[in-house]
Every structure is written in structure tokens, then in C-alpha cells.
CSV table of C-alpha atoms in Angstrom, one decimal:
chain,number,residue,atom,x,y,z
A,16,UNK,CA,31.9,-186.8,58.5
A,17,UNK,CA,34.4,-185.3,60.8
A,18,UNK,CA,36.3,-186.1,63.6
A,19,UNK,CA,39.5,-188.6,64.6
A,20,UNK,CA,39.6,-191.7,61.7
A,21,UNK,CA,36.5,-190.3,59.9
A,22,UNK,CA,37.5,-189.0,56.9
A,23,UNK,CA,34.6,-187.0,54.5
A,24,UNK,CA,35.0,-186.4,51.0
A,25,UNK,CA,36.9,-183.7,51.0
A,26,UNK,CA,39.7,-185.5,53.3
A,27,UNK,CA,39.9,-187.9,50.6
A,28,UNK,CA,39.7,-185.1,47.7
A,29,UNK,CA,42.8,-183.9,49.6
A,30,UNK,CA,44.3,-186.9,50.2
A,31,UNK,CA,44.5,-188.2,46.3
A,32,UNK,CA,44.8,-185.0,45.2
A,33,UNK,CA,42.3,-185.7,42.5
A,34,UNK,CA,42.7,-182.2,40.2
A,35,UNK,CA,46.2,-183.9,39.6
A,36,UNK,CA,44.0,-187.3,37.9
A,37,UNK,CA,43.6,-184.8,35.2
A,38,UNK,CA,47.3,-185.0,34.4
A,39,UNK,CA,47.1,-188.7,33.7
A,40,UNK,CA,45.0,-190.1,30.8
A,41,UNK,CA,47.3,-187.8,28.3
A,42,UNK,CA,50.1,-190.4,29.7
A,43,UNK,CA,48.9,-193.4,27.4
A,44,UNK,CA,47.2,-191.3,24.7
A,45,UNK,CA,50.5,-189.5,23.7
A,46,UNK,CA,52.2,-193.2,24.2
A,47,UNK,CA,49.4,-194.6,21.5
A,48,UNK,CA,49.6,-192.1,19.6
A,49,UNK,CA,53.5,-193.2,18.3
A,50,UNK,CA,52.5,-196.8,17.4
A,51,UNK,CA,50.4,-197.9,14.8
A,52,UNK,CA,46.7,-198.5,15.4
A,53,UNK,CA,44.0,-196.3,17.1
A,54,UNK,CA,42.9,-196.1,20.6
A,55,UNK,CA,40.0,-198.5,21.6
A,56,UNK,CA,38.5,-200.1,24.3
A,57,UNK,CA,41.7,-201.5,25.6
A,58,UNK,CA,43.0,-197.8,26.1
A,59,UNK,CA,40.0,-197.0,28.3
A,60,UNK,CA,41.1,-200.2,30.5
A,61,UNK,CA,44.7,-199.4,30.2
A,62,UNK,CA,43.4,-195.1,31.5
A,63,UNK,CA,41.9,-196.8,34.1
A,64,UNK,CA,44.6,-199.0,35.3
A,65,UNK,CA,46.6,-195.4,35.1
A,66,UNK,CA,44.5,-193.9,37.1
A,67,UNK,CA,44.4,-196.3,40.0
A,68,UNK,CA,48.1,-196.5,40.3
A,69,UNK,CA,48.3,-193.0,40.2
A,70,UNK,CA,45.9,-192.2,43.1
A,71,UNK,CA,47.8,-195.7,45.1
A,72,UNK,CA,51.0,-193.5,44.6
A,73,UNK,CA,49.3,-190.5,46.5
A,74,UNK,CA,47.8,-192.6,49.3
A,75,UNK,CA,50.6,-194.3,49.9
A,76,UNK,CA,53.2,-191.2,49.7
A,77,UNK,CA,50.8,-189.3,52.3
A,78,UNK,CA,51.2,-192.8,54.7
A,79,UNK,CA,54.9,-192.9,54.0
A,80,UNK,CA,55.0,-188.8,55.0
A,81,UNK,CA,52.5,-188.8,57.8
A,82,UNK,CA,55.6,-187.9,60.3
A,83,UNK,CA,57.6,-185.3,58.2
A,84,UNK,CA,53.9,-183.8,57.4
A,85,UNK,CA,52.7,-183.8,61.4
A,86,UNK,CA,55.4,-181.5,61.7
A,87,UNK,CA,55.4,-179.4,58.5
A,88,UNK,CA,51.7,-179.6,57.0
A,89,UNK,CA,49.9,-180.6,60.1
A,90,UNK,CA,46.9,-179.7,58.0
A,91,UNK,CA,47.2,-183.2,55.7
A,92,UNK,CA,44.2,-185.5,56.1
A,93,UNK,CA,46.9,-188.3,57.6
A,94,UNK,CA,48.6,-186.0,60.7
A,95,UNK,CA,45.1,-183.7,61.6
A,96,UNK,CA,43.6,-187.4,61.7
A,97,UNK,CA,40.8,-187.0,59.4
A,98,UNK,CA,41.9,-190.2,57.3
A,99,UNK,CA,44.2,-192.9,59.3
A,100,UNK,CA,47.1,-194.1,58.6
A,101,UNK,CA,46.3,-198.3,58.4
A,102,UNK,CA,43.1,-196.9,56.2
A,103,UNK,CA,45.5,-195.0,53.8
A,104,UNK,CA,47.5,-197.8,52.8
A,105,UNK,CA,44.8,-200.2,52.6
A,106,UNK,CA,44.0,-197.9,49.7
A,107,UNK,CA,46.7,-198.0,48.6
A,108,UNK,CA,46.8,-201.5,48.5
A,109,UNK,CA,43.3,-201.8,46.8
A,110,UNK,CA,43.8,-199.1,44.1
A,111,UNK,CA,47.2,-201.1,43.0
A,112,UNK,CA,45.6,-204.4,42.9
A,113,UNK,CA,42.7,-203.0,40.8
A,114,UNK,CA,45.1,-201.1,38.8
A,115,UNK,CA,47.1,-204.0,37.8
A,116,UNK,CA,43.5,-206.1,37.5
A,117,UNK,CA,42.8,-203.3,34.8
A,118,UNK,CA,46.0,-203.6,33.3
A,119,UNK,CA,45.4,-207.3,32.9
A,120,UNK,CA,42.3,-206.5,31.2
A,121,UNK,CA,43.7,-204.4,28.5
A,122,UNK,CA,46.3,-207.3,27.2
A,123,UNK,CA,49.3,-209.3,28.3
A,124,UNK,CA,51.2,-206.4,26.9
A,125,UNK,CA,49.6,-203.6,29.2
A,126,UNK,CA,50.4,-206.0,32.6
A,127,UNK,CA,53.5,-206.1,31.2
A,128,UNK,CA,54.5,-202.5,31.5
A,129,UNK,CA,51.7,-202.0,34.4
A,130,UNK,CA,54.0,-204.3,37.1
A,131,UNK,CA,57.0,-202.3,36.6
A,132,UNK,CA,54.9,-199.1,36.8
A,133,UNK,CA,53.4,-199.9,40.1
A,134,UNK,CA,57.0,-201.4,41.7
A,135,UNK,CA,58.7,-197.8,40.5
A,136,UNK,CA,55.8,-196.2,42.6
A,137,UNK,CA,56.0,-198.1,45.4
A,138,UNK,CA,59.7,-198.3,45.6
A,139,UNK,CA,59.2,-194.3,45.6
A,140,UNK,CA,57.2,-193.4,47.8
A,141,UNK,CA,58.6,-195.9,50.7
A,142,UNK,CA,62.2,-194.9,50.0
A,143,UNK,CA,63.8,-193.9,47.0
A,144,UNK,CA,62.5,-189.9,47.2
A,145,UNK,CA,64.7,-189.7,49.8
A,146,UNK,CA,67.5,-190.1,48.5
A,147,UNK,CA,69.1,-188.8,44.9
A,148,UNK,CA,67.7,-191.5,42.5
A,149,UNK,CA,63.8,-189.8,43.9
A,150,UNK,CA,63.7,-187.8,40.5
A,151,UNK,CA,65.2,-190.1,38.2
A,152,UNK,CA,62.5,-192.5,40.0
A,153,UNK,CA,59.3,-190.3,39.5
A,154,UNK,CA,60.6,-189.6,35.3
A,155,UNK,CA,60.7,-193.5,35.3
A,156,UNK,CA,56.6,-193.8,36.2
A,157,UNK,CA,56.2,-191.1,33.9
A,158,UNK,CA,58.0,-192.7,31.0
A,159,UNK,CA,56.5,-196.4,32.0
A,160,UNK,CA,53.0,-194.7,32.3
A,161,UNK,CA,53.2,-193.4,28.7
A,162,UNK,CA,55.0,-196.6,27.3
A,163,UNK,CA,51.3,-198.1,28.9
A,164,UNK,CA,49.5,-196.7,25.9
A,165,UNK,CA,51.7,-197.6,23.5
A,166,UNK,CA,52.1,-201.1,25.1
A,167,UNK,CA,48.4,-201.6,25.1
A,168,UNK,CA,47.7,-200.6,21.4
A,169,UNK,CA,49.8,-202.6,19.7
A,170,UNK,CA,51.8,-204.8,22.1
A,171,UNK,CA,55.4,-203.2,21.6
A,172,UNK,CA,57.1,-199.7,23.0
A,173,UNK,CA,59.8,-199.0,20.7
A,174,UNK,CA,58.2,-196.3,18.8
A,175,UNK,CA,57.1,-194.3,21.8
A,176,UNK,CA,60.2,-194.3,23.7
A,177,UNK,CA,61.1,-191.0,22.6
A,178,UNK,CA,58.2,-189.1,24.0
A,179,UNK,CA,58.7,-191.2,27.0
A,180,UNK,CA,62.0,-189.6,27.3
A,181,UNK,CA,61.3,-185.9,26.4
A,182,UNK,CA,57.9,-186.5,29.7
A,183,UNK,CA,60.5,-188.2,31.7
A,184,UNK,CA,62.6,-185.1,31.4
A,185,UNK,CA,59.8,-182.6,32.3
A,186,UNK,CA,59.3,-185.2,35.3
A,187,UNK,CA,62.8,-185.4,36.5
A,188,UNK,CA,63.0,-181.3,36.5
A,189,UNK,CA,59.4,-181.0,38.2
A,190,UNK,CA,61.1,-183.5,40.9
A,191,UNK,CA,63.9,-182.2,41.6
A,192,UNK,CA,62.1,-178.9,42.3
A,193,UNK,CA,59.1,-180.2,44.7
A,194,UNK,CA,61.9,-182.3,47.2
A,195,UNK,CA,62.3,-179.1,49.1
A,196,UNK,CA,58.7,-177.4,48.5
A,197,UNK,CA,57.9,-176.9,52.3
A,198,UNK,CA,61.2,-175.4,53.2
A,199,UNK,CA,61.9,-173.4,49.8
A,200,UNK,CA,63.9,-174.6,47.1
A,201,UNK,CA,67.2,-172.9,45.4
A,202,UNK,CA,67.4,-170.5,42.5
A,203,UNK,CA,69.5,-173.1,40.3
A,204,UNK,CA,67.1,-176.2,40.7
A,205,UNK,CA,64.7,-173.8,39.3
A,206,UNK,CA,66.5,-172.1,36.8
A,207,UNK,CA,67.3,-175.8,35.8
A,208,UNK,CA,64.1,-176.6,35.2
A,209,UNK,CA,63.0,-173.1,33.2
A,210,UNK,CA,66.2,-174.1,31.3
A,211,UNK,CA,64.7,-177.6,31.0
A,212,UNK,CA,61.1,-176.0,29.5
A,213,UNK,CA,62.4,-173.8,27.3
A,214,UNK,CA,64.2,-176.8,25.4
A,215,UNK,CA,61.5,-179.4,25.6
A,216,UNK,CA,59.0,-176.5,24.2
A,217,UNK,CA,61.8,-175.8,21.4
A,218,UNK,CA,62.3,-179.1,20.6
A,219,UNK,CA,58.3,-179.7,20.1
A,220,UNK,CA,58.3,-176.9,18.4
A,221,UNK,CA,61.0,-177.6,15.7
A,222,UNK,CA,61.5,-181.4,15.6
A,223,UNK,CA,60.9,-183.6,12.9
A,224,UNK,CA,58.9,-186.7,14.9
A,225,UNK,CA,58.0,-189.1,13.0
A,226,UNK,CA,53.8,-188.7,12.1
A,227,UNK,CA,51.5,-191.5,11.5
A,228,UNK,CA,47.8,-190.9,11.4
A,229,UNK,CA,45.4,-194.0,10.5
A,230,UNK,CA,42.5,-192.8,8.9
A,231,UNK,CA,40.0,-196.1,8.4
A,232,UNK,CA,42.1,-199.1,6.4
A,233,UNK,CA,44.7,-196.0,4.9
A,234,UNK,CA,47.8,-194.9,6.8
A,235,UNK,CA,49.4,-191.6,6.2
A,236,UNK,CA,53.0,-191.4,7.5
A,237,UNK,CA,55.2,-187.8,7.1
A,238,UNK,CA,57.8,-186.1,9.1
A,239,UNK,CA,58.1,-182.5,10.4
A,240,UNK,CA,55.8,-179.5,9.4
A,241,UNK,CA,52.5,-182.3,8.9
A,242,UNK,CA,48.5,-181.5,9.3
A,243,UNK,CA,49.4,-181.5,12.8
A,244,UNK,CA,52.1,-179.3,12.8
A,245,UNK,CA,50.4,-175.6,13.7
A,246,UNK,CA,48.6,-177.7,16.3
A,247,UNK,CA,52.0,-179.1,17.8
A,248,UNK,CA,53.4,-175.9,18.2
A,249,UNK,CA,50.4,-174.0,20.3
A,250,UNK,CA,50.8,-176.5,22.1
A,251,UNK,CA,54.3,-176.5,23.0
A,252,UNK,CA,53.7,-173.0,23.9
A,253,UNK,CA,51.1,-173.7,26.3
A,254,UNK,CA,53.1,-176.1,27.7
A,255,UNK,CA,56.5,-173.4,28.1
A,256,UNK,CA,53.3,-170.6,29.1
A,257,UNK,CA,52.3,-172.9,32.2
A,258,UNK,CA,55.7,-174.1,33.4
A,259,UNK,CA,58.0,-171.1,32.5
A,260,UNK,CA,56.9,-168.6,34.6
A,261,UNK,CA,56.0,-170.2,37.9
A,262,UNK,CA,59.8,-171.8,37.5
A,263,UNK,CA,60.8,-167.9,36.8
A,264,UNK,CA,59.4,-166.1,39.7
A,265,UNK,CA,60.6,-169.4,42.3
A,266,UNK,CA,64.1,-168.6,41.0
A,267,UNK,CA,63.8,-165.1,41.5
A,268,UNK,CA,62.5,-166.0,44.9
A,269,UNK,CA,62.4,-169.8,46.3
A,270,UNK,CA,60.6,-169.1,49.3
A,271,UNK,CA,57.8,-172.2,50.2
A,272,UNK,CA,54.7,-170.4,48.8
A,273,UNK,CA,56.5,-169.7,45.2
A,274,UNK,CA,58.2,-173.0,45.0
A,275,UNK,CA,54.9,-174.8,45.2
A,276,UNK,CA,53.6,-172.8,42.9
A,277,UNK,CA,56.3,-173.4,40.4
A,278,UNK,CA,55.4,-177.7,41.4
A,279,UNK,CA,51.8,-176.8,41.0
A,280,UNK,CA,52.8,-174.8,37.7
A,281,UNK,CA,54.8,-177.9,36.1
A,282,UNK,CA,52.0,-180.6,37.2
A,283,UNK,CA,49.4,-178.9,35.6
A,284,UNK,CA,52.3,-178.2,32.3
A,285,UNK,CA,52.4,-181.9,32.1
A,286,UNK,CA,48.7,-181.7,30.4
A,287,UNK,CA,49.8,-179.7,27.4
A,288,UNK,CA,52.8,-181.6,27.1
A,289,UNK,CA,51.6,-184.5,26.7
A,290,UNK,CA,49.0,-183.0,24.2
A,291,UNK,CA,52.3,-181.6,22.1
A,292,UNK,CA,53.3,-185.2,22.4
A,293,UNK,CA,50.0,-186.5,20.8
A,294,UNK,CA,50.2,-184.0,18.1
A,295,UNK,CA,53.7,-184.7,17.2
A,296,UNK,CA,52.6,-188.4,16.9
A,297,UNK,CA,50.4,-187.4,13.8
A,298,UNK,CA,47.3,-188.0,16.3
A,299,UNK,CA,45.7,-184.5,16.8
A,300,UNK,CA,41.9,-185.9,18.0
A,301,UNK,CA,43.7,-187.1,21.1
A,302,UNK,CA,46.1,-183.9,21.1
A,303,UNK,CA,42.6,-182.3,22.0
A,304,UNK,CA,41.0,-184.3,23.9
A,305,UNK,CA,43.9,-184.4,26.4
A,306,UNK,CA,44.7,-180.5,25.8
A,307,UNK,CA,40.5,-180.2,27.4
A,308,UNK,CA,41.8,-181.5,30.4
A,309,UNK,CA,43.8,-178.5,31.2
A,310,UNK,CA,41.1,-175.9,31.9
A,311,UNK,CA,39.4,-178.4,33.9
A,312,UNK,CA,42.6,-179.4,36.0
A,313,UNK,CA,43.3,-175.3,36.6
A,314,UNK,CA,39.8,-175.1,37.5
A,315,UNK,CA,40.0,-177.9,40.5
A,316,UNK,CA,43.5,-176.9,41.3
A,317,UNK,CA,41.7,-173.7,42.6
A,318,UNK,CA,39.9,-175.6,45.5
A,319,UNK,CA,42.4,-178.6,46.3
A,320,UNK,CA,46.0,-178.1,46.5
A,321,UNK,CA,48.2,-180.5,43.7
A,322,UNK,CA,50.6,-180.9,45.9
């Protein structure tokens, strides 16, 4: 269906942006993958929950926008009235509600991070991207959103809230770069964020995280160059090959079209990332399952626009 209020599929495709969902599940698989324990059915639940705050936070960032995109992206479902507004933040409403009810599912422990989660994003969207703390705000979902998994496996963060600072820095950079997307952005914001890649990729690359792989009622714990190890480094170089150059060629050149590439570029980086993350966890089944999602998130990027 077409026409004033009657948003079809595709509005909705476009309004949730759903080729970004694939960034999200390697969120709590690289944050279970630092504590001890395996993922189970309480990891589906707590996906889930990600999932549904993830697609609230588009909603409601399109209803927050719907003036500043009338004027600069008048072809949004919100402004070309294909999807309105009051019908956007009741999903918004519902998807948050259902993705703390998931969270709730998965344990005490999962809610616990969950509500947080959902405040940042809220607290985002209708304000705080507007002003400096925006990027420090987005990292913080990240980070919370990994700290989910870890959360939900075994009921406490600590271990994981080193990768949740190394994806809250490739958040934070990604940020800072999208504020200004529509108008262009400036050579150092992306040169910034290159800079940014290059040492999250080395750091993957050469650190000595801490690996500990249960295999049935054994646990096998080591440090540095592990099983895992080849696998950790491909894919920190996937993650610098899918960032780096998007971030080059919009510092070379920060017009509008090549600044959204470099945001569409570091959304879709997030995937391998937070495979490299997995991997340098000691937990290489979920460093591939979440590194699958990349081909599949390129692929639907094609069609609907990430940002």
C-alpha cells in the first residue's frame, strides 16, 4: 500500500533500516564469548531483546528527525508520509516494551543491563545527538548491548568489559562521522576515525586477550597466539578492509555522498569486528557465525540504505 499514512513494506524496510539488524546479534555473542559458559537458549532471548531495541532506536530517531529530514531527505518514510509520525513512535514504544519483556525472559541479569540499554537509546535519539555527548551516547548502547551477552550467560560483566570498550570505540568514531552525513563531514573526523581502525585492527591483531573455550565439562584457558589466533587476525583485517577505505576516500573528499559511504562502510565493519571480538574470546564457532552475517548485510545494504 501507498499513499498518505499507509506505509507498505518497503516504507517500513526503510524506516528500521533492517540490513543494519545484521550488525546486532554479534553484540552479545562477542559479550558471551568473554565469560565462562556457552551460549544457550537464554542468548537467543537476550538477541531478541537486542534486536527490538535496536529497531525502537530507528523508529524513534526517524520520529525525533521527521523535521530536519522534511527538509534534507524528504524521501524518508516519515516526511514523504508513507509511515506517520504518531504510528512511528507507537513502534517505537512496542518494540522497547517487548525488548525489555525479552530481556526479562533471558534472566534478572539480562533486564538488568537491558533497562539501561533502552534509556541510553531513548535519551539519544530525543536529545543527546544533538549535542556533544551524541557519540559518547551511541558507544554507550554499543558497549551495554555487548555487556547483554555477557550479562545473560553468566550473570556478571566484568570479563567482557574490555571488548565493550574496544566496539564502543569503533562506535564513538562511526558517530562522530555520521552527525554531519547530509551536509558532508570534515577531513579530520574522518581521518580520526581511519586512525581509530587502523589501531583497533592492530590491537586485535597483536593482543594478548585472555581465551577461554569450554569444550563439554573441560575448560581450556591460554593467552595470545591460541587455536583461534589465525582466525582472530583475518578477521581484524576484514574489519580494517571494510572501514579503512570508505573513511580514506571521505577524508580525501567529505562531500554528502562519500561521507555516507564511509557511515555505511563502518556499520557494516561493526560485523567483523565483533567477530575479531568473539575469536579473541577463545570462542571461534560464534566468530563465524557472526562473520556469515557480513555477506548477507552487504547484500541488503545494496537495496535499502543503512543510514
Amino acid at each position: 500500500m501507498t499513499g498518505e499514512g499507509r506505509g507498505g513494506v518497503s516504507a517500513w524496510v526503510e524506516l528500521l533500516r533492517l540490513p543494519a539488524l545484521f550488525t546486532v546479534p554479534g553484540d552479545v555473542l562477542a559479550g558471551a564469548a568473554t565469560v565462562p559458559g556457552r551460549p544457550g537458549p537464554r542468548t537467543l532471548w537476550a538477541i531478541s531483546s537486542s534486536l527490538c531495541l535496536y529497531e525502537a532506536g530507528m523508529a524513534l530517531n526517524d520520529w525525533a528527525d521527521r523535521a530536519e529530514d522534511a527538509a534534507e531527505r524528504p524521501h524518508r518514510p516519515l516526511p514523504s508520509g508513507r509511515i506517520r509520525p504518531a504510528t512511528a513512535l507507537t513502534a517505537a514504544c512496542a518494540l522497547t516494551a517487548t525488548g525489555l519483556a525479552l530481556a526479562a525472559r533471558a534472566g534478572r541479569p539480562a533486564l538488568a543491563v537491558a533497562t539501561p540499554l533502552a534509556a541510553t537509546v531513548w535519551a539519544y535519539d530525543l536529545g543527546l545527538k544533538r549535542t556533544q555527548a551524541g557519540p559518547a551516547a551511541m558507544a554507550t548502547a554499543r558497549a551495554l548491548d555487548l555487556l547483554l551477552g555477557a550479562a545473560t550467560t553468566s550473570g556478571g560483566v566484568r570479563p567482557a568489559l574490555s571488548s565493550a570498550a574496544l566496539l564502543g570505540t569503533h562506535t564513538l568514531a562511526l558517530t562522530t562521522v555520521s552527525r554531519h552525513e547530509t551536509q558532508g563531514g570534515s577531513p579530520l573526523t574522518a581521518l580520526t576515525a581511519l586512525a581509530s581502525t587502523g589501531a583497533l585492527a592492530l590491537g586485535l591483531g597483536r593482543g594478548s586477550g585472555h581465551a577461554q573455550v569450554t569444550l563439554g565439562a573441560q575448560q581450556l584457558s591460554g593467552t595470545g597466539r591460541g587455536p583461534a589466533y589465525p582466525l582472530r587476525v583475518a578477521l581484524a583485517l576484514a574489519y580494517a578492509a571494510t572501514a579503512a577505505r570508505p573513511y580514506l576516500h571521505a577524508a580525501l573528499n567529505p562531500s554528502p555522498p562519500l561521507t555516507q559511504r564511509a557511515v555505511s562502510g563502518g556499520i557494516r565493519a561493526t560485523i567483523p569486528l565483533q567477530a575479531a571480538l568473539s575469536a579473541r574470546a577463545g570462542a571461534p564457532a560464534s566468530a563465524l557465525i557472526t562473520a556469515a552475517l557480513a555477506p548477507l548485510a552487504a547484500r541488503f545494504a545494496r537495496k535499502v540504505s543503512l543510514t
